[in-house]
Coordinates of C-alpha atoms in Angstrom, one line a residue:
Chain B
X24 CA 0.0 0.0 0.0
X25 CA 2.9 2.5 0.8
X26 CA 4.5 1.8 -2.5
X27 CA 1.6 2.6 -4.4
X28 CA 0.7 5.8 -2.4
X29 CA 4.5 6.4 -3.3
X30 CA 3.6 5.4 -7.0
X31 CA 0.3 7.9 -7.5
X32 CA 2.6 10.8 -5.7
X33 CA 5.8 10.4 -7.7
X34 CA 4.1 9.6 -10.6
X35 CA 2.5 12.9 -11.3
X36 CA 4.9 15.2 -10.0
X37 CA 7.7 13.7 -12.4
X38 CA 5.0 13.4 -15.2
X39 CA 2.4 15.8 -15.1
X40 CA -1.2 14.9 -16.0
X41 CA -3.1 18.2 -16.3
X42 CA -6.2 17.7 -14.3
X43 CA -8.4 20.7 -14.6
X44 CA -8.4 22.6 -11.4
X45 CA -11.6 24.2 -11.0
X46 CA -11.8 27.9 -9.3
X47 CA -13.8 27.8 -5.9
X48 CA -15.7 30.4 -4.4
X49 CA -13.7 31.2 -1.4
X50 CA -10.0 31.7 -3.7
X51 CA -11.9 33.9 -6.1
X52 CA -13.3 36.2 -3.2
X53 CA -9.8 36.3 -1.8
X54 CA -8.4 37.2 -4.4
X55 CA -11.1 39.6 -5.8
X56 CA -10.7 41.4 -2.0
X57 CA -7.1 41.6 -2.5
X58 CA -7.0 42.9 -6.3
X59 CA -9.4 45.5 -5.3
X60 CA -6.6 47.0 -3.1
X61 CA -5.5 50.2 -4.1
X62 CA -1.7 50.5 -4.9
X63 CA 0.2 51.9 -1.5
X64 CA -2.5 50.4 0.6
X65 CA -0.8 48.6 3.9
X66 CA -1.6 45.0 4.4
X67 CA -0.7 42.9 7.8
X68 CA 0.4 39.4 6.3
X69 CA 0.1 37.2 9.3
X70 CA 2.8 34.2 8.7
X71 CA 1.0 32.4 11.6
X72 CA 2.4 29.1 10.5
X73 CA 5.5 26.4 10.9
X74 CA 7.9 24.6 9.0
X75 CA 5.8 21.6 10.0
X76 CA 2.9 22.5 7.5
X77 CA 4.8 24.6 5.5
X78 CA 4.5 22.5 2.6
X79 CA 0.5 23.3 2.4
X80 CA 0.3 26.9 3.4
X81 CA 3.7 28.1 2.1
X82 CA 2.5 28.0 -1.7
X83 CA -0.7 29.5 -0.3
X84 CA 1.5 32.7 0.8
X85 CA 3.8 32.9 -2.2
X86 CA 1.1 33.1 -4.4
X87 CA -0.5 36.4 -2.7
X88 CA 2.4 37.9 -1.7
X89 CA 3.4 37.7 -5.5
X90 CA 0.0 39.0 -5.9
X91 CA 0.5 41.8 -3.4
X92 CA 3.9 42.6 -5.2
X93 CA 2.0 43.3 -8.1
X94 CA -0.6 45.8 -7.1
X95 CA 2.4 47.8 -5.5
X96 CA 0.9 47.3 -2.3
X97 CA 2.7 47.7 1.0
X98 CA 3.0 44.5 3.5
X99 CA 3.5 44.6 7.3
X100 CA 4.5 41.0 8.3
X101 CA 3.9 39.0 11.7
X102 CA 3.6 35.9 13.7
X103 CA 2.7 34.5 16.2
X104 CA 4.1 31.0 15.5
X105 CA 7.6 30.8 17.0
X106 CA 9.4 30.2 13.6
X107 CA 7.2 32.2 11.3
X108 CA 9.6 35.2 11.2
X109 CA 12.4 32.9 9.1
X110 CA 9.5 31.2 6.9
X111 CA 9.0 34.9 6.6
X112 CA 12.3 35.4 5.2
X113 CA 12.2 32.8 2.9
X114 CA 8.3 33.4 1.4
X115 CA 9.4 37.1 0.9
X116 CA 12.8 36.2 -1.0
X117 CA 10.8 33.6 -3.2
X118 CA 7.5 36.0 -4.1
X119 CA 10.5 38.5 -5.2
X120 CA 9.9 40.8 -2.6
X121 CA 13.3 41.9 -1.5
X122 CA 14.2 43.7 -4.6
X123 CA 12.2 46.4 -2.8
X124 CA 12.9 48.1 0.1
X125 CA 13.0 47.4 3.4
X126 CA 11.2 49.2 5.8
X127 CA 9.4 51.3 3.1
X128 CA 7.4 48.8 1.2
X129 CA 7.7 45.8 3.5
X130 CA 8.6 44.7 6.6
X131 CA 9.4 41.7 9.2
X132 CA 8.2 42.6 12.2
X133 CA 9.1 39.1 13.8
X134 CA 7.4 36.7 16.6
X135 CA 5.1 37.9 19.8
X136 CA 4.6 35.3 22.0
X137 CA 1.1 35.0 23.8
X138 CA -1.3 33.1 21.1
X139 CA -4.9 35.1 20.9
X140 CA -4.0 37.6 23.9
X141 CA -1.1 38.5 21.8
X142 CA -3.4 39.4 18.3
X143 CA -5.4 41.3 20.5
X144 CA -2.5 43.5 22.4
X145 CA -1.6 43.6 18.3
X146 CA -4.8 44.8 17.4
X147 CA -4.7 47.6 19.8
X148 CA -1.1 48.9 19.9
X149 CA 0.4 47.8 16.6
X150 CA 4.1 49.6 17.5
X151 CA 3.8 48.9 20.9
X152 CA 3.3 45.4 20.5
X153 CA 5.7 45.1 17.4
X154 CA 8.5 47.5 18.9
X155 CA 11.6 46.2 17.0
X156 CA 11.6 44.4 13.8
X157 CA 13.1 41.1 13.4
X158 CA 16.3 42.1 13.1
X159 CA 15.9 43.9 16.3
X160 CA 15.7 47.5 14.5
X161 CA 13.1 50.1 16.2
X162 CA 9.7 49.7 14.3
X163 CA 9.9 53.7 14.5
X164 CA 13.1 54.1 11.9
X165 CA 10.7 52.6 9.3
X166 CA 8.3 54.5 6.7
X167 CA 5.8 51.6 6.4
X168 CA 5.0 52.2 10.0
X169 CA 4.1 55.7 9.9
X170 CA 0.8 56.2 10.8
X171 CA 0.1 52.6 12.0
X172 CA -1.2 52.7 15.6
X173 CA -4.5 50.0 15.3
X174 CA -5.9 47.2 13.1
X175 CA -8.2 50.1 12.0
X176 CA -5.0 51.6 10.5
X177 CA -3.9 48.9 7.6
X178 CA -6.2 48.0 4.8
X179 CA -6.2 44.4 5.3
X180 CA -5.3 41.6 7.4
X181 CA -3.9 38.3 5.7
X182 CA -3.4 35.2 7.9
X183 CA -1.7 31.7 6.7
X184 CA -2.5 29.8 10.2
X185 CA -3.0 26.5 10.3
X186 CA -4.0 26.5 14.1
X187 CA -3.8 28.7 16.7
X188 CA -4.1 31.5 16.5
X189 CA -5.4 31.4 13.7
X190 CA -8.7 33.3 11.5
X191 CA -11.0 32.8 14.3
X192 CA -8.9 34.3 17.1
X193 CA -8.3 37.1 14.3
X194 CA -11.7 37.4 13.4
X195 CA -12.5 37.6 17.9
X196 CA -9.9 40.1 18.7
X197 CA -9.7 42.1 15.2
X198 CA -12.6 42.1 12.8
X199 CA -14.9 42.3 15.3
X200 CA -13.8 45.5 17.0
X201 CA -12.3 47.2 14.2
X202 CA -13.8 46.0 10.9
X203 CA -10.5 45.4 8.9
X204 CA -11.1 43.2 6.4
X205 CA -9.8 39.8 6.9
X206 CA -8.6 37.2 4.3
X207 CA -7.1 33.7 5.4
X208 CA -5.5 30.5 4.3
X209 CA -5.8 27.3 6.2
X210 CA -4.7 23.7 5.5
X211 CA -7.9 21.3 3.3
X212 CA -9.0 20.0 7.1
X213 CA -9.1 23.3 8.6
X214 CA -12.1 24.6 5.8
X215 CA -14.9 23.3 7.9
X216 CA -13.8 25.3 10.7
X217 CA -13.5 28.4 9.2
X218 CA -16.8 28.0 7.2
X219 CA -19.0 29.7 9.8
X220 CA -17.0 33.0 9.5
X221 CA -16.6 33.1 6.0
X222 CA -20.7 32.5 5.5
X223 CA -21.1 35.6 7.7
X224 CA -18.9 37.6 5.8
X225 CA -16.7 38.3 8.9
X226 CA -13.5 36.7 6.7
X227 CA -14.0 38.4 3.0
X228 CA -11.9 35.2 1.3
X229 CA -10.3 31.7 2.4
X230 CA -7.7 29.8 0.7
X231 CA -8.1 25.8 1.4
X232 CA -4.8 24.0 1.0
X233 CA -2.6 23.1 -1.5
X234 CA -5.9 23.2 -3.7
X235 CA -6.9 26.7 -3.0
X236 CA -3.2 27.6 -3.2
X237 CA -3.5 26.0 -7.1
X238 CA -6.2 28.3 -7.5
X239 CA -4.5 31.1 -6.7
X240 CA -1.5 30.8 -9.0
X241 CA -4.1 29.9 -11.8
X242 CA -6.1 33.6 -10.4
X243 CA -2.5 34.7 -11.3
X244 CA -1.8 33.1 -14.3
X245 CA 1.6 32.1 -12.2
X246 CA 1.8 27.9 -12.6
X247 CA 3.6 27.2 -9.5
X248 CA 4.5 24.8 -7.3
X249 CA 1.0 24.3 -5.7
X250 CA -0.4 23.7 -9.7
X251 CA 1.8 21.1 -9.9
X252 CA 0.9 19.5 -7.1
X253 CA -2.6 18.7 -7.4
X254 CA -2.1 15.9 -9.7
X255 CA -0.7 14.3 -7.0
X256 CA -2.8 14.9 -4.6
X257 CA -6.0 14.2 -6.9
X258 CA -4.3 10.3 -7.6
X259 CA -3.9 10.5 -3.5
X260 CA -7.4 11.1 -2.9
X261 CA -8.8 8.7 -5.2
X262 CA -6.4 5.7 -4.1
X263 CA -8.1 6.6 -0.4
X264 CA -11.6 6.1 -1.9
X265 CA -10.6 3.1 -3.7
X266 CA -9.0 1.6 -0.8
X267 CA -12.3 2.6 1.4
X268 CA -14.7 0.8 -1.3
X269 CA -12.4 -2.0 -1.0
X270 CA -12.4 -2.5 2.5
X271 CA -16.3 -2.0 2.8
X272 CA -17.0 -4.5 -1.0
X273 CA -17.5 -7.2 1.4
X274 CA -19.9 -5.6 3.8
X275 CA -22.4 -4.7 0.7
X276 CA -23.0 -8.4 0.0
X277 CA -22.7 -10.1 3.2
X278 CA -25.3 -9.3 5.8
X279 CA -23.8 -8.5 8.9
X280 CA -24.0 -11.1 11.7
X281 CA -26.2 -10.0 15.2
X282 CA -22.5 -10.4 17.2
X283 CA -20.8 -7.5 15.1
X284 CA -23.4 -5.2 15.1
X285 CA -23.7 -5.3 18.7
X286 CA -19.4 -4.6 19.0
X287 CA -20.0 -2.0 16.5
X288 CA -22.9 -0.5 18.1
X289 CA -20.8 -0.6 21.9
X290 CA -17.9 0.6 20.4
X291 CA -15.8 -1.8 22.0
X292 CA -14.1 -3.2 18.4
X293 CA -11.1 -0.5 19.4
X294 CA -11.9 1.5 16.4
X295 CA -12.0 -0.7 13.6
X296 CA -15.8 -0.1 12.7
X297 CA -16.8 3.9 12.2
Chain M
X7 CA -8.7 39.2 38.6
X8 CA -12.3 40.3 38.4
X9 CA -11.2 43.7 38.1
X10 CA -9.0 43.2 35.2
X11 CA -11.5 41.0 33.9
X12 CA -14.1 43.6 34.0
X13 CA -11.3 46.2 32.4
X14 CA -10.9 44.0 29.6
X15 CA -14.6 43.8 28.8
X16 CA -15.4 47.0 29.3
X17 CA -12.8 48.0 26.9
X18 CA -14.1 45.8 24.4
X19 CA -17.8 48.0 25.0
X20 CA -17.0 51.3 24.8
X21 CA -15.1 51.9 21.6
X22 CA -13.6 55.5 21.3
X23 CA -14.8 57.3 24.4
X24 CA -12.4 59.7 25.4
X25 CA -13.5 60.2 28.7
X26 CA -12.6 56.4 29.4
X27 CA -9.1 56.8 28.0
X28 CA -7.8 55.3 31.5
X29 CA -9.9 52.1 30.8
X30 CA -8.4 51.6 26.7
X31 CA -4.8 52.3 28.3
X32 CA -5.1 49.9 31.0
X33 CA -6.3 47.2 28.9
X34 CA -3.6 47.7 26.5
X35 CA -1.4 47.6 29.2
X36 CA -2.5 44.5 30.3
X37 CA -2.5 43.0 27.2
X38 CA 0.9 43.4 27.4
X39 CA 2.1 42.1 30.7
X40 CA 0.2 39.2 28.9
X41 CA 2.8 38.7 26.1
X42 CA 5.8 39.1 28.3
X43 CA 4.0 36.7 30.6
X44 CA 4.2 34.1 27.5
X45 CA 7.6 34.6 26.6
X46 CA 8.5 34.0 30.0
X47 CA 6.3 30.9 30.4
X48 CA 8.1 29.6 27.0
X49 CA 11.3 30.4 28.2
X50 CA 10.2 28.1 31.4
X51 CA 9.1 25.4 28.9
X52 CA 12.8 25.2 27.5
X53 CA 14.3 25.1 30.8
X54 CA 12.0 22.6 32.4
X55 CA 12.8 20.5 28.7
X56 CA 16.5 20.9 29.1
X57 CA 16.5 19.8 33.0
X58 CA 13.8 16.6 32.5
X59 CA 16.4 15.6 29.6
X60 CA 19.9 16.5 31.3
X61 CA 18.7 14.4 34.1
X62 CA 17.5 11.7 31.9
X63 CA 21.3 11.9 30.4
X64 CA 23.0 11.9 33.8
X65 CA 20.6 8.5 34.9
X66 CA 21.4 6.6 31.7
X67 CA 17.6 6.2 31.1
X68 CA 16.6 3.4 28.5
X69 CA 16.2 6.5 26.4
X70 CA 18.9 8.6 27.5
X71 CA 20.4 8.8 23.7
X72 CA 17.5 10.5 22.3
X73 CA 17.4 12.7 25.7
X74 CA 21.0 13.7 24.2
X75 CA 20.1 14.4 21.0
X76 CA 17.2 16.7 21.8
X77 CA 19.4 18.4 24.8
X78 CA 22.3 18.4 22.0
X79 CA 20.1 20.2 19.2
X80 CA 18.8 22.4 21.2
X81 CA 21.6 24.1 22.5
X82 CA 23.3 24.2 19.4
X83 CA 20.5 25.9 17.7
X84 CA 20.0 28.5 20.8
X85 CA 24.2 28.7 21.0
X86 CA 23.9 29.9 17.2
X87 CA 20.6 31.8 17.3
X88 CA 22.1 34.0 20.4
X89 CA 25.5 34.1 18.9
X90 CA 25.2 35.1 15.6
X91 CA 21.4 36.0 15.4
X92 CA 18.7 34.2 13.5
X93 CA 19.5 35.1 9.5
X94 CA 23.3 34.1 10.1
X95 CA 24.1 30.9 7.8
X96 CA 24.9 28.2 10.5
X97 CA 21.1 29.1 11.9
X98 CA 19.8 29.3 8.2
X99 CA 21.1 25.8 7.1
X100 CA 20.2 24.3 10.7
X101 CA 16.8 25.5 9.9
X102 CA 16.7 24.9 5.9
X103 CA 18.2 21.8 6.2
X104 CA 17.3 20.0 9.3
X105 CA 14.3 21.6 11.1
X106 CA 11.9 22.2 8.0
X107 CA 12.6 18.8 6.2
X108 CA 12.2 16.9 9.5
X109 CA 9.2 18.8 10.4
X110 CA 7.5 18.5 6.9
X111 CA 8.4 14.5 7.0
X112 CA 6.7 14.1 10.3
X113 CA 3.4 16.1 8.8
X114 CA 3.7 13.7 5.2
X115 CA 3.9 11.0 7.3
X116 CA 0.3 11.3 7.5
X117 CA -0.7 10.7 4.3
X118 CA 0.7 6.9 5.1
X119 CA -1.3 6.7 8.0
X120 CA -4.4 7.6 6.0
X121 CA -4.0 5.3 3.3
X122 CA -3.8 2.3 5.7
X123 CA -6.2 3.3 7.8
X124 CA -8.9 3.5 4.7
X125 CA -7.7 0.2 4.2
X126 CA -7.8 -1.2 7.6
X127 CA -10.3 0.5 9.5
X128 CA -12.5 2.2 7.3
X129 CA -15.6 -0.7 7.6
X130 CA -19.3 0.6 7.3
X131 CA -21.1 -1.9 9.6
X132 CA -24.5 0.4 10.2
X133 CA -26.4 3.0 8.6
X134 CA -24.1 5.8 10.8
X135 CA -20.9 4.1 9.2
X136 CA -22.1 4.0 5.7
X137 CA -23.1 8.2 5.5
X138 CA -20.2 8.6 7.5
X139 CA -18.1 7.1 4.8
X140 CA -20.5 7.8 2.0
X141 CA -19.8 11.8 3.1
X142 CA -16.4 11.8 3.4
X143 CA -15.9 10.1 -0.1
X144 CA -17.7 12.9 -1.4
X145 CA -15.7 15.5 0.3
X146 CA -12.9 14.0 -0.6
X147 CA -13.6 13.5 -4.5
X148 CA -15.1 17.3 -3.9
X149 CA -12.3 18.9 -3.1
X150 CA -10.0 17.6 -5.3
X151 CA -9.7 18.4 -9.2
X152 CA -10.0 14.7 -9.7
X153 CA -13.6 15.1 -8.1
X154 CA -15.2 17.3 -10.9
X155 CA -13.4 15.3 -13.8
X156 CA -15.7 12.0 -12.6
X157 CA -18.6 14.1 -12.7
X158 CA -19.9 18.0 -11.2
X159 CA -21.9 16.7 -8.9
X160 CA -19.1 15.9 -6.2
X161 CA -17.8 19.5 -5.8
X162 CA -21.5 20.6 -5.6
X163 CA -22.3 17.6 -3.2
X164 CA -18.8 18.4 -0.8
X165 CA -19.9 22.7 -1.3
X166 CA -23.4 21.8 0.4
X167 CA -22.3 19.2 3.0
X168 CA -19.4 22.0 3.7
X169 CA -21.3 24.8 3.8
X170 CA -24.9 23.3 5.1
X171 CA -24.8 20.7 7.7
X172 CA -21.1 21.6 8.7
X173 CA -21.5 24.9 9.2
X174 CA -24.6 24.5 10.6
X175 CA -23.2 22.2 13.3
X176 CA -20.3 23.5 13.6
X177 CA -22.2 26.9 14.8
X178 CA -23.8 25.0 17.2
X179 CA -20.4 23.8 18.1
X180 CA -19.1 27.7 18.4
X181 CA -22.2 28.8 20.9
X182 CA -22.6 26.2 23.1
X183 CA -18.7 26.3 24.0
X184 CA -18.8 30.4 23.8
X185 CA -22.0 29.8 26.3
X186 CA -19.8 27.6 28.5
X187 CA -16.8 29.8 28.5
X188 CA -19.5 33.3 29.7
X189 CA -20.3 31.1 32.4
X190 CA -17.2 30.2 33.9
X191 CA -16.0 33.5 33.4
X192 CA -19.0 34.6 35.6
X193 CA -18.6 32.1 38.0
X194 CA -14.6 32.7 38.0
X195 CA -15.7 36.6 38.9
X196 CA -18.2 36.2 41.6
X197 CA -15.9 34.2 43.2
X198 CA -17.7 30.9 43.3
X199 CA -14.8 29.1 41.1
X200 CA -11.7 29.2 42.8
X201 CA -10.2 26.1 41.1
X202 CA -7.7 28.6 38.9
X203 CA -6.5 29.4 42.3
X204 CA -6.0 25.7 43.1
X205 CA -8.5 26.3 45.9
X206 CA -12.1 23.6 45.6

């Protein structure tokens, strides 16, 4: 079974199929929110996520801080994730951001401890929570910052969290006392979470994994990493369902004897029947 | 703590009032103490890791050696980090080349998991079980681009499940806990639960 889950992954990426990727609801309002931004616009871009998971939310924020880059918008980033400051680093570098400058069109404003109390001390005293950059550099020696006090102040809030904190602890301590518009990009299991806040508006645009990543290089008309992905991930999916109809072929044409339904009904068959 | 507690809402109430300045900077003030509260409670964290795992070293434990390992990494990478700061090369490839691949394997790893467990455990064996199964197949064939290829109606089926019954329960899901949380809170403040205070 591992070598052909190997197989379907491998295949793909070395030889790619071309599965349509179809454009969802949520990617297109996220990125409709974020082209509507007006060029020198500030935007909080919330790395809120680790190296761990980096391989699904990464392409997710290369693909709109390339966007971002394009509309000449300006981008204030944070986390609060403990190594989000060098994934930072290394999504600005690849989205082609540091051929601007520093501290004028964007910045790295590093790691604040403290989980949802520390988005709300963020939401209410930007510079005071953010005092030094990364690179320990007074938040005050930079242009971007001028005239950034509160949430209210920046255009936009962008969050790639995977957990916590994550869009709902934004959407608690930010949207809902200062109305910045919210955009957010969560790993495939995570959508279901999320869905509540994005049906009430409260978060204008979600991106859902690798998949809603795709979408969003597609939006762009930039094929990247995440595009080529999905091939592999589509084989993925379908060798789980195959695999699950499999398991359960037998169960369809036997009938199930009185002993089995009663350890499947007491749930004492340590998790073999769901 | 009830007072703070009743800053904190109260600053949440009364938006820009300028005559309750005093109640916005308090909070904020708080807020902070908060954060270096955190950093002080991770900075704990590392030290309570580092003597559980010296002391494993010093015992011989069955698994002193990975005790040694973690101990070892770990003050290489915060010998480097306070050294030569966080962008210098030794902390870049520590964390390009060891931390991020290692991470990432342990998350793929999943995907291994998964695959035997549709295999394994994945058996319908009452009408629960089969829509169970039934809805995650569709969810799953939804929200890939493989999904729509078979046929449209398994991105439509996984948008409704998603955006019907899941949200629907998951908002349930939302309130009840926020209802839960209001009344601890109130309890917490009238003094009736003292259990934060390790009192019964």
């Amino acid at each position: 079974m591992y070598v052909l889950l190997l197989a379907v992954l491998i295949g793909p990426l070395l030889k790619p199929i071309g599965i349509p990727i179809k454009i969802s609801e949520g990617t297109q309002s996220a990125y409709d929110v974020i082209d509507s931004l007006e060029p020198g616009s500030k935007v909080v871009f919330g790395f809120d996520y680790s190296p761990g998971n980096a391989a699904e939310m990464e392409p997710q924020a290369i693909a709109i801080l390339k966007h971002l880059l394009s509309k000449d918008v300006k981008v204030i980033g944070i986390s609060f994730q403990a190594q989000g400051p060098m994934l930072a680093v290394k999504a600005f570098e690849a989205a082609g951001w540091t051929e601007k400058e520093y501290g004028t069109d964007y910045v790295n404003l590093g790691y604040r401890a403290g989980g949802q109390g520390a988005v709300a001390a963020f939401a209410s005293d930007v510079p005071g929570t953010f005092n030094t950059d990364y690179q320990g550099k007074s938040v005050s020696s930079f242009p971007i910052m001028q005239g950034v006090k509160t949430a209210a102040d920046v255009d936009m809030i962008i969050t790639i969290a995977p957990g916590t904190p994550g869009p709902e602890d934004y959407v608690r301590q930010v949207y809902s006392t200062y109305k910045t518009p919210l955009v957010c990009g969560v790993p495939a299991v995570a959508i279901t979470q999320v869905a509540p806040y994005v049906q009430a508006q409260q978060i204008k645009g979600i991106l859902g994994g690798l998949p809603g990543a795709a979408e969003y290089e597609l939006l762009m008309n930039q094929p990247g990493k995440a595009v080529a992905a999905m091939d592999a991930q589509s084989l993925a999916h379908l060798l789980i369902v195959a695999l699950i109809i499999l398991r359960n072929a037998a169960n369809i044409f036997s009938k199930p004897s009185p002993k089995s339904q009663t350890t499947a009904s007491a749930g004492s068959s340590a998790g073999r029947d769901v | 703590m009830t007072v703070i507690a009743l800053v904190m809402i109260l600053d949440f109430f009364i938006g820009d009032s300028t005559a309750l300045d005093w109640i916005n900077d308090t909070a904020v003030i708080t807020r902070s103490w908060g954060i270096v509260i955190s950093a002080f409670a991770m900075g704990l964290g590392a030290i309570n890791l580092l003597r559980r795992h010296s002391r494993s070293i010093v015992r011989r434990d069955d698994n002193a050696f990975y005790s040694f390992l973690l101990v070892a990494s770990m003050l290489v990478m915060i010998v480097l980090g306070v050294a030569s700061g966080t962008e210098s090369p030794g902390y870049d490839f520590m964390f390009s080349n060891i931390l991020s691949p290692a991470s990432s394997t342990m998350y793929a790893s999943i995907a291994f998991y998964i695959v035997t467990a549709a295999y394994r455990s994945f058996s319908a064996r009452n009408l629960e079980g089969w829509l169970l199964l039934i809805t995650a197949v569709i969810v799953m064939l939804g929200k890939a681009p493989i999904g729509s290829v078979i046929s449209d109606f398994f991105p439509v089926a996984s948008n409704w499940i998603e955006s019907v019954p899941n949200t629907a329960g998951m908002r349930a899901i939302m309130m009840g806990a926020a209802l839960g949380v209001i009344s601890s809170a109130v309890k917490m403040f009238l003094g009736l639960d003292k259990s934060y205070l390790g009192q019964r």
